[in-house]
mmCIF file of C-alpha atoms in Angstrom:
data_model
loop_
_atom_site.group_PDB
_atom_site.id
_atom_site.type_symbol
_atom_site.label_atom_id
_atom_site.label_comp_id
_atom_site.label_asym_id
_atom_site.label_seq_id
_atom_site.Cartn_x
_atom_site.Cartn_y
_atom_site.Cartn_z
ATOM 1 C CA MET A 168 113.096 -84.721 23.177
ATOM 2 C CA SER A 169 110.093 -87.573 23.110
ATOM 3 C CA GLU A 170 108.132 -88.084 19.803
ATOM 4 C CA SER A 171 104.721 -86.898 21.676
ATOM 5 C CA ALA A 172 106.696 -83.739 22.750
ATOM 6 C CA VAL A 173 107.847 -83.093 18.882
ATOM 7 C CA THR A 174 104.362 -83.501 17.733
ATOM 8 C CA LYS A 175 102.879 -81.143 19.907
ATOM 9 C CA LEU A 176 105.723 -78.362 19.145
ATOM 10 C CA ILE A 177 104.514 -79.015 15.262
ATOM 11 C CA GLY A 178 100.904 -78.846 16.588
ATOM 12 C CA ILE A 179 101.814 -75.435 18.097
ATOM 13 C CA VAL A 180 104.507 -74.039 15.589
ATOM 14 C CA PRO A 181 101.632 -72.498 12.859
ATOM 15 C CA GLY A 182 99.731 -70.510 15.590
ATOM 16 C CA VAL A 183 102.543 -69.040 16.670
ATOM 17 C CA LEU A 184 103.535 -68.300 13.508
ATOM 18 C CA TRP A 185 100.149 -66.427 12.389
ATOM 19 C CA VAL A 186 100.188 -64.580 15.806
ATOM 20 C CA VAL A 187 103.853 -63.163 14.860
ATOM 21 C CA PHE A 188 102.840 -62.749 10.835
ATOM 22 C CA ALA A 189 99.537 -60.253 12.401
ATOM 23 C CA THR A 190 101.827 -58.576 14.622
ATOM 24 C CA VAL A 191 104.516 -57.719 12.017
ATOM 25 C CA VAL A 192 101.334 -56.787 9.770
ATOM 26 C CA PHE A 193 99.984 -54.393 12.548
ATOM 27 C CA CYS A 194 103.369 -53.049 13.249
ATOM 28 C CA VAL A 195 103.700 -52.027 9.366
ATOM 29 C CA LEU A 196 99.775 -50.983 9.073
ATOM 30 C CA ARG A 197 99.549 -49.269 11.783
ATOM 31 C CA PRO A 198 100.495 -45.393 10.899
ATOM 32 C CA ALA A 199 97.753 -45.923 7.885
ATOM 33 C CA ILE A 200 95.608 -47.478 9.831
ATOM 34 C CA VAL A 201 95.783 -44.443 13.151
ATOM 35 C CA ALA A 202 95.876 -41.863 9.941
ATOM 36 C CA GLN A 203 92.179 -44.120 9.012
ATOM 37 C CA LEU A 204 91.288 -43.446 12.372
ATOM 38 C CA HIS A 205 91.739 -39.590 12.787
ATOM 39 C CA ARG A 206 90.365 -39.000 9.245
ATOM 40 C CA MET A 207 87.292 -40.613 10.368
ATOM 41 C CA GLN A 208 86.963 -38.862 13.614
ATOM 42 C CA SER A 209 87.498 -35.349 11.828
ATOM 43 C CA LEU A 210 84.464 -36.358 9.601
ATOM 44 C CA ARG A 211 82.220 -37.060 12.392
ATOM 45 C CA THR A 212 82.772 -33.524 13.741
ATOM 46 C CA PRO A 213 84.539 -31.108 11.613
ATOM 47 C CA PHE A 214 83.636 -28.042 13.828
ATOM 48 C CA GLY A 215 84.298 -30.424 16.718
ATOM 49 C CA GLU A 216 82.287 -31.815 19.836
ATOM 50 C CA ALA A 217 81.272 -28.332 21.118
ATOM 51 C CA ASP A 218 80.672 -26.145 18.321
ATOM 52 C CA PHE A 219 77.891 -29.887 17.457
ATOM 53 C CA ALA A 220 76.857 -29.505 20.663
ATOM 54 C CA THR A 221 75.822 -25.885 20.319
ATOM 55 C CA ASN A 222 74.312 -26.638 16.994
ATOM 56 C CA MET A 223 71.858 -29.319 18.689
ATOM 57 C CA THR A 224 70.623 -26.522 21.079
ATOM 58 C CA LEU A 225 70.287 -24.051 18.310
ATOM 59 C CA ILE A 226 68.165 -26.250 16.318
ATOM 60 C CA GLY A 227 66.462 -27.542 19.486
ATOM 61 C CA GLU A 228 65.242 -24.074 20.417
ATOM 62 C CA ALA A 229 63.950 -23.934 16.462
ATOM 63 C CA ALA A 230 61.909 -26.968 16.597
ATOM 64 C CA ALA A 231 60.594 -26.054 20.106
ATOM 65 C CA GLN A 232 59.415 -22.991 18.250
ATOM 66 C CA SER A 233 58.199 -24.549 15.032
ATOM 67 C CA GLN A 234 56.189 -26.988 17.433
ATOM 68 C CA ALA A 235 54.412 -24.076 19.488
ATOM 69 C CA GLN A 236 53.183 -22.742 15.830
ATOM 70 C CA THR A 237 51.895 -26.197 14.258
ATOM 71 C CA GLY A 238 51.982 -28.569 17.182
ATOM 72 C CA VAL A 239 54.222 -30.787 15.073
ATOM 73 C CA SER A 240 57.558 -32.078 17.157
ATOM 74 C CA VAL A 241 60.834 -32.826 15.869
ATOM 75 C CA THR A 242 62.339 -36.010 17.730
ATOM 76 C CA ILE A 243 66.011 -35.967 18.331
ATOM 77 C CA ARG A 244 67.401 -38.604 16.652
ATOM 78 C CA ALA A 245 66.377 -36.294 13.805
ATOM 79 C CA ARG A 246 67.655 -33.315 14.396
ATOM 80 C CA ARG A 247 70.590 -34.878 15.547
ATOM 81 C CA ALA A 248 71.024 -36.340 11.681
ATOM 82 C CA ALA A 249 70.009 -32.786 10.321
ATOM 83 C CA VAL A 250 73.018 -31.022 12.112
ATOM 84 C CA SER A 251 74.848 -33.877 11.486
ATOM 85 C CA ARG A 252 74.815 -33.550 7.883
ATOM 86 C CA LEU A 253 75.036 -30.165 7.871
ATOM 87 C CA ASP A 254 78.308 -30.511 9.841
ATOM 88 C CA HIS A 255 79.473 -32.904 7.259
ATOM 89 C CA ALA A 256 78.785 -30.520 4.434
ATOM 90 C CA ALA A 257 80.481 -27.559 6.113
ATOM 91 C CA ASP A 258 82.894 -26.955 2.828
ATOM 92 C CA ILE A 259 79.595 -26.918 0.859
ATOM 93 C CA VAL A 260 77.466 -24.628 2.735
ATOM 94 C CA ARG A 261 80.339 -22.335 3.909
ATOM 95 C CA GLY A 262 79.818 -19.195 2.108
ATOM 96 C CA GLY A 263 76.539 -19.642 0.827
ATOM 97 C CA ARG A 264 74.038 -16.930 0.748
ATOM 98 C CA ILE A 265 70.149 -16.593 2.190
ATOM 99 C CA LEU A 266 67.534 -14.939 1.649
ATOM 100 C CA TRP A 267 64.514 -15.685 4.335
ATOM 101 C CA VAL A 268 61.488 -13.560 3.795
ATOM 102 C CA ASP A 269 59.143 -13.740 6.923
ATOM 103 C CA ASP A 270 56.759 -11.115 8.383
ATOM 104 C CA HIS A 271 57.794 -12.602 11.869
ATOM 105 C CA PRO A 272 61.652 -13.031 11.419
ATOM 106 C CA GLU A 273 61.704 -13.263 14.950
ATOM 107 C CA TRP A 274 60.776 -17.268 14.830
ATOM 108 C CA ASN A 275 63.454 -18.053 12.844
ATOM 109 C CA ARG A 276 66.220 -16.645 15.161
ATOM 110 C CA ALA A 277 67.673 -19.967 16.375
ATOM 111 C CA MET A 278 67.726 -21.616 12.662
ATOM 112 C CA VAL A 279 69.201 -18.042 11.439
ATOM 113 C CA GLN A 280 72.021 -18.304 14.075
ATOM 114 C CA LEU A 281 72.626 -21.975 12.959
ATOM 115 C CA CYS A 282 73.039 -21.201 9.479
ATOM 116 C CA GLU A 283 75.228 -18.221 10.481
ATOM 117 C CA ARG A 284 77.422 -20.708 12.584
ATOM 118 C CA VAL A 285 78.473 -22.842 9.631
ATOM 119 C CA GLY A 286 79.353 -20.048 7.586
ATOM 120 C CA MET A 287 76.355 -18.589 5.633
ATOM 121 C CA THR A 288 74.687 -14.993 5.297
ATOM 122 C CA VAL A 289 71.523 -14.647 6.145
ATOM 123 C CA ASP A 290 69.520 -11.507 5.442
ATOM 124 C CA THR A 291 66.061 -11.051 6.076
ATOM 125 C CA ALA A 292 63.413 -9.221 4.677
ATOM 126 C CA ARG A 293 59.474 -8.657 5.966
ATOM 127 C CA SER A 294 57.657 -8.638 2.872
ATOM 128 C CA THR A 295 57.640 -9.463 -0.999
ATOM 129 C CA ASP A 296 58.666 -5.595 -1.920
ATOM 130 C CA GLU A 297 61.024 -5.808 0.494
ATOM 131 C CA ALA A 298 62.685 -8.959 -0.705
ATOM 132 C CA LEU A 299 62.322 -7.608 -4.490
ATOM 133 C CA GLY A 300 64.232 -4.864 -3.358
ATOM 134 C CA ILE A 301 67.334 -6.815 -1.949
ATOM 135 C CA LEU A 302 67.305 -9.566 -4.863
ATOM 136 C CA CYS A 303 69.300 -9.824 -7.800
ATOM 137 C CA PRO A 304 70.393 -12.399 -9.822
ATOM 138 C CA HIS A 305 73.569 -13.276 -8.706
ATOM 139 C CA GLY A 306 73.353 -11.975 -5.129
ATOM 140 C CA TYR A 307 71.600 -15.046 -3.437
ATOM 141 C CA ASP A 308 72.124 -18.928 -3.641
ATOM 142 C CA LEU A 309 68.916 -19.896 -1.679
ATOM 143 C CA VAL A 310 65.760 -18.127 -0.792
ATOM 144 C CA ILE A 311 63.269 -19.091 2.180
ATOM 145 C CA THR A 312 59.793 -17.762 2.232
ATOM 146 C CA ASP A 313 57.065 -18.559 4.209
ATOM 147 C CA MET A 314 53.930 -18.919 2.987
ATOM 148 C CA ARG A 315 51.042 -16.567 4.829
ATOM 149 C CA ARG A 316 52.367 -12.470 5.367
ATOM 150 C CA GLY A 317 49.283 -10.944 6.999
ATOM 151 C CA ASP A 318 46.279 -11.428 5.275
ATOM 152 C CA ASP A 319 47.790 -12.284 2.428
ATOM 153 C CA GLY A 320 47.521 -16.563 2.130
ATOM 154 C CA GLN A 321 49.448 -16.889 -0.306
ATOM 155 C CA ALA A 322 52.281 -14.409 -0.578
ATOM 156 C CA GLY A 323 54.917 -16.827 -0.778
ATOM 157 C CA GLU A 324 53.439 -18.106 -4.392
ATOM 158 C CA SER A 325 52.927 -13.828 -5.260
ATOM 159 C CA LEU A 326 56.787 -13.918 -4.473
ATOM 160 C CA ALA A 327 57.353 -16.575 -6.807
ATOM 161 C CA ASP A 328 55.486 -14.941 -9.346
ATOM 162 C CA GLU A 329 57.091 -11.994 -8.955
ATOM 163 C CA MET A 330 60.769 -13.748 -9.029
ATOM 164 C CA GLU A 331 60.023 -15.444 -12.219
ATOM 165 C CA ARG A 332 59.182 -12.094 -13.920
ATOM 166 C CA ARG A 333 62.004 -10.277 -13.171
ATOM 167 C CA ALA A 334 63.717 -13.783 -14.403
ATOM 168 C CA LEU A 335 65.193 -14.008 -10.629
ATOM 169 C CA ASP A 336 66.366 -17.494 -10.875
ATOM 170 C CA ILE A 337 66.983 -18.542 -7.402
ATOM 171 C CA PRO A 338 66.135 -21.895 -5.446
ATOM 172 C CA ILE A 339 62.902 -20.892 -3.257
ATOM 173 C CA ILE A 340 62.320 -23.158 -0.235
ATOM 174 C CA VAL A 341 59.138 -22.498 1.661
ATOM 175 C CA TYR A 342 59.016 -23.364 4.869
ATOM 176 C CA ALA A 343 55.789 -23.043 6.565
ATOM 177 C CA GLY A 344 54.246 -23.369 10.022
ATOM 178 C CA HIS A 345 50.823 -24.772 7.721
ATOM 179 C CA PHE A 346 51.334 -25.688 3.755
ATOM 180 C CA ASP A 347 49.165 -28.162 2.092
ATOM 181 C CA PRO A 348 50.348 -29.117 -1.174
ATOM 182 C CA ARG A 349 46.775 -30.377 -2.605
ATOM 183 C CA ALA A 350 45.975 -27.258 -2.938
ATOM 184 C CA GLY A 351 48.384 -26.698 -5.590
ATOM 185 C CA VAL A 352 52.807 -26.302 -5.579
ATOM 186 C CA HIS A 353 54.053 -23.761 -7.499
ATOM 187 C CA PRO A 354 56.810 -24.503 -10.152
ATOM 188 C CA ALA A 355 59.311 -22.375 -8.987
ATOM 189 C CA PHE A 356 59.038 -23.981 -5.564
ATOM 190 C CA PHE A 357 62.455 -26.002 -5.071
ATOM 191 C CA ALA A 358 61.252 -28.124 -1.831
ATOM 192 C CA TYR A 359 58.499 -26.930 0.936
ATOM 193 C CA THR A 360 58.468 -28.164 4.436
ATOM 194 C CA THR A 361 56.995 -27.288 7.927
ATOM 195 C CA GLY A 362 60.148 -29.210 10.110
ATOM 196 C CA VAL A 363 63.549 -27.792 10.993
ATOM 197 C CA ASP A 364 65.147 -31.060 10.351
ATOM 198 C CA GLY A 365 63.809 -30.962 6.967
ATOM 199 C CA LEU A 366 64.694 -27.385 6.288
ATOM 200 C CA VAL A 367 68.493 -28.302 7.020
ATOM 201 C CA HIS A 368 68.295 -31.207 4.368
ATOM 202 C CA TYR A 369 67.063 -28.833 1.624
ATOM 203 C CA ILE A 370 69.371 -26.204 2.197
ATOM 204 C CA VAL A 371 71.975 -28.740 1.811
ATOM 205 C CA ASP A 372 70.765 -30.077 -1.117
ATOM 206 C CA VAL A 373 70.368 -26.511 -2.674
ATOM 207 C CA MET A 374 74.046 -25.459 -1.847
ATOM 208 C CA GLU A 375 74.694 -29.301 -3.441
ATOM 209 C CA ARG A 376 73.398 -28.414 -6.581
ATOM 210 C CA VAL A 377 75.029 -24.563 -6.734
ATOM 211 C CA ARG A 378 78.697 -26.120 -6.467
ATOM 212 C CA PHE A 379 78.360 -28.521 -8.692
ATOM 213 C CA SER A 380 76.936 -26.026 -10.693
ATOM 214 C CA GLU A 381 80.079 -23.551 -10.333
ATOM 215 C CA ALA A 382 82.620 -26.471 -11.019
ATOM 216 C CA VAL A 383 81.219 -27.463 -14.467
#
């Protein structure tokens, strides 16, 4: 073998060795890599692609209903982000209990179905009196209320006042077509929103706190 051939061979050997080394490492780590990829895929859609698509349809219906009432639209990206978070929080929200107070429950049908699809129980009430007849200190994890009912533009605040008087320490989310925080925000309100995406995020926020308090 000529000297030039030997020189070329010496130059090729390191590259070949690196290829062999990389192949060996991949073969050794392949099971762990595949398992990690499967885990990441399951984290993306715990409920499955079909369920994710159905949840997107429901939040789309809810967004359309909300837009008809408020004129404010929710982008597809914002809806997808909300459903993705709900999807990833499956174990957190499952088993949660909501009391939804609204004199027009038909406007919330799609959102109620969405909550129920992820394993939550949703009861409804049309008035403050009906809600107070249902509520008990440990019966619900969350109350969702509108602000105006009939001629009462402060019905949501009245509900919060009555809950405080009865020592019903339950987080309250105001979900209303029109809400002006400049007029003041009741201290008992956990959050307020006019959008379905914001509502989903706040529901998960409340349930995260509930699960944390149960764990300590």
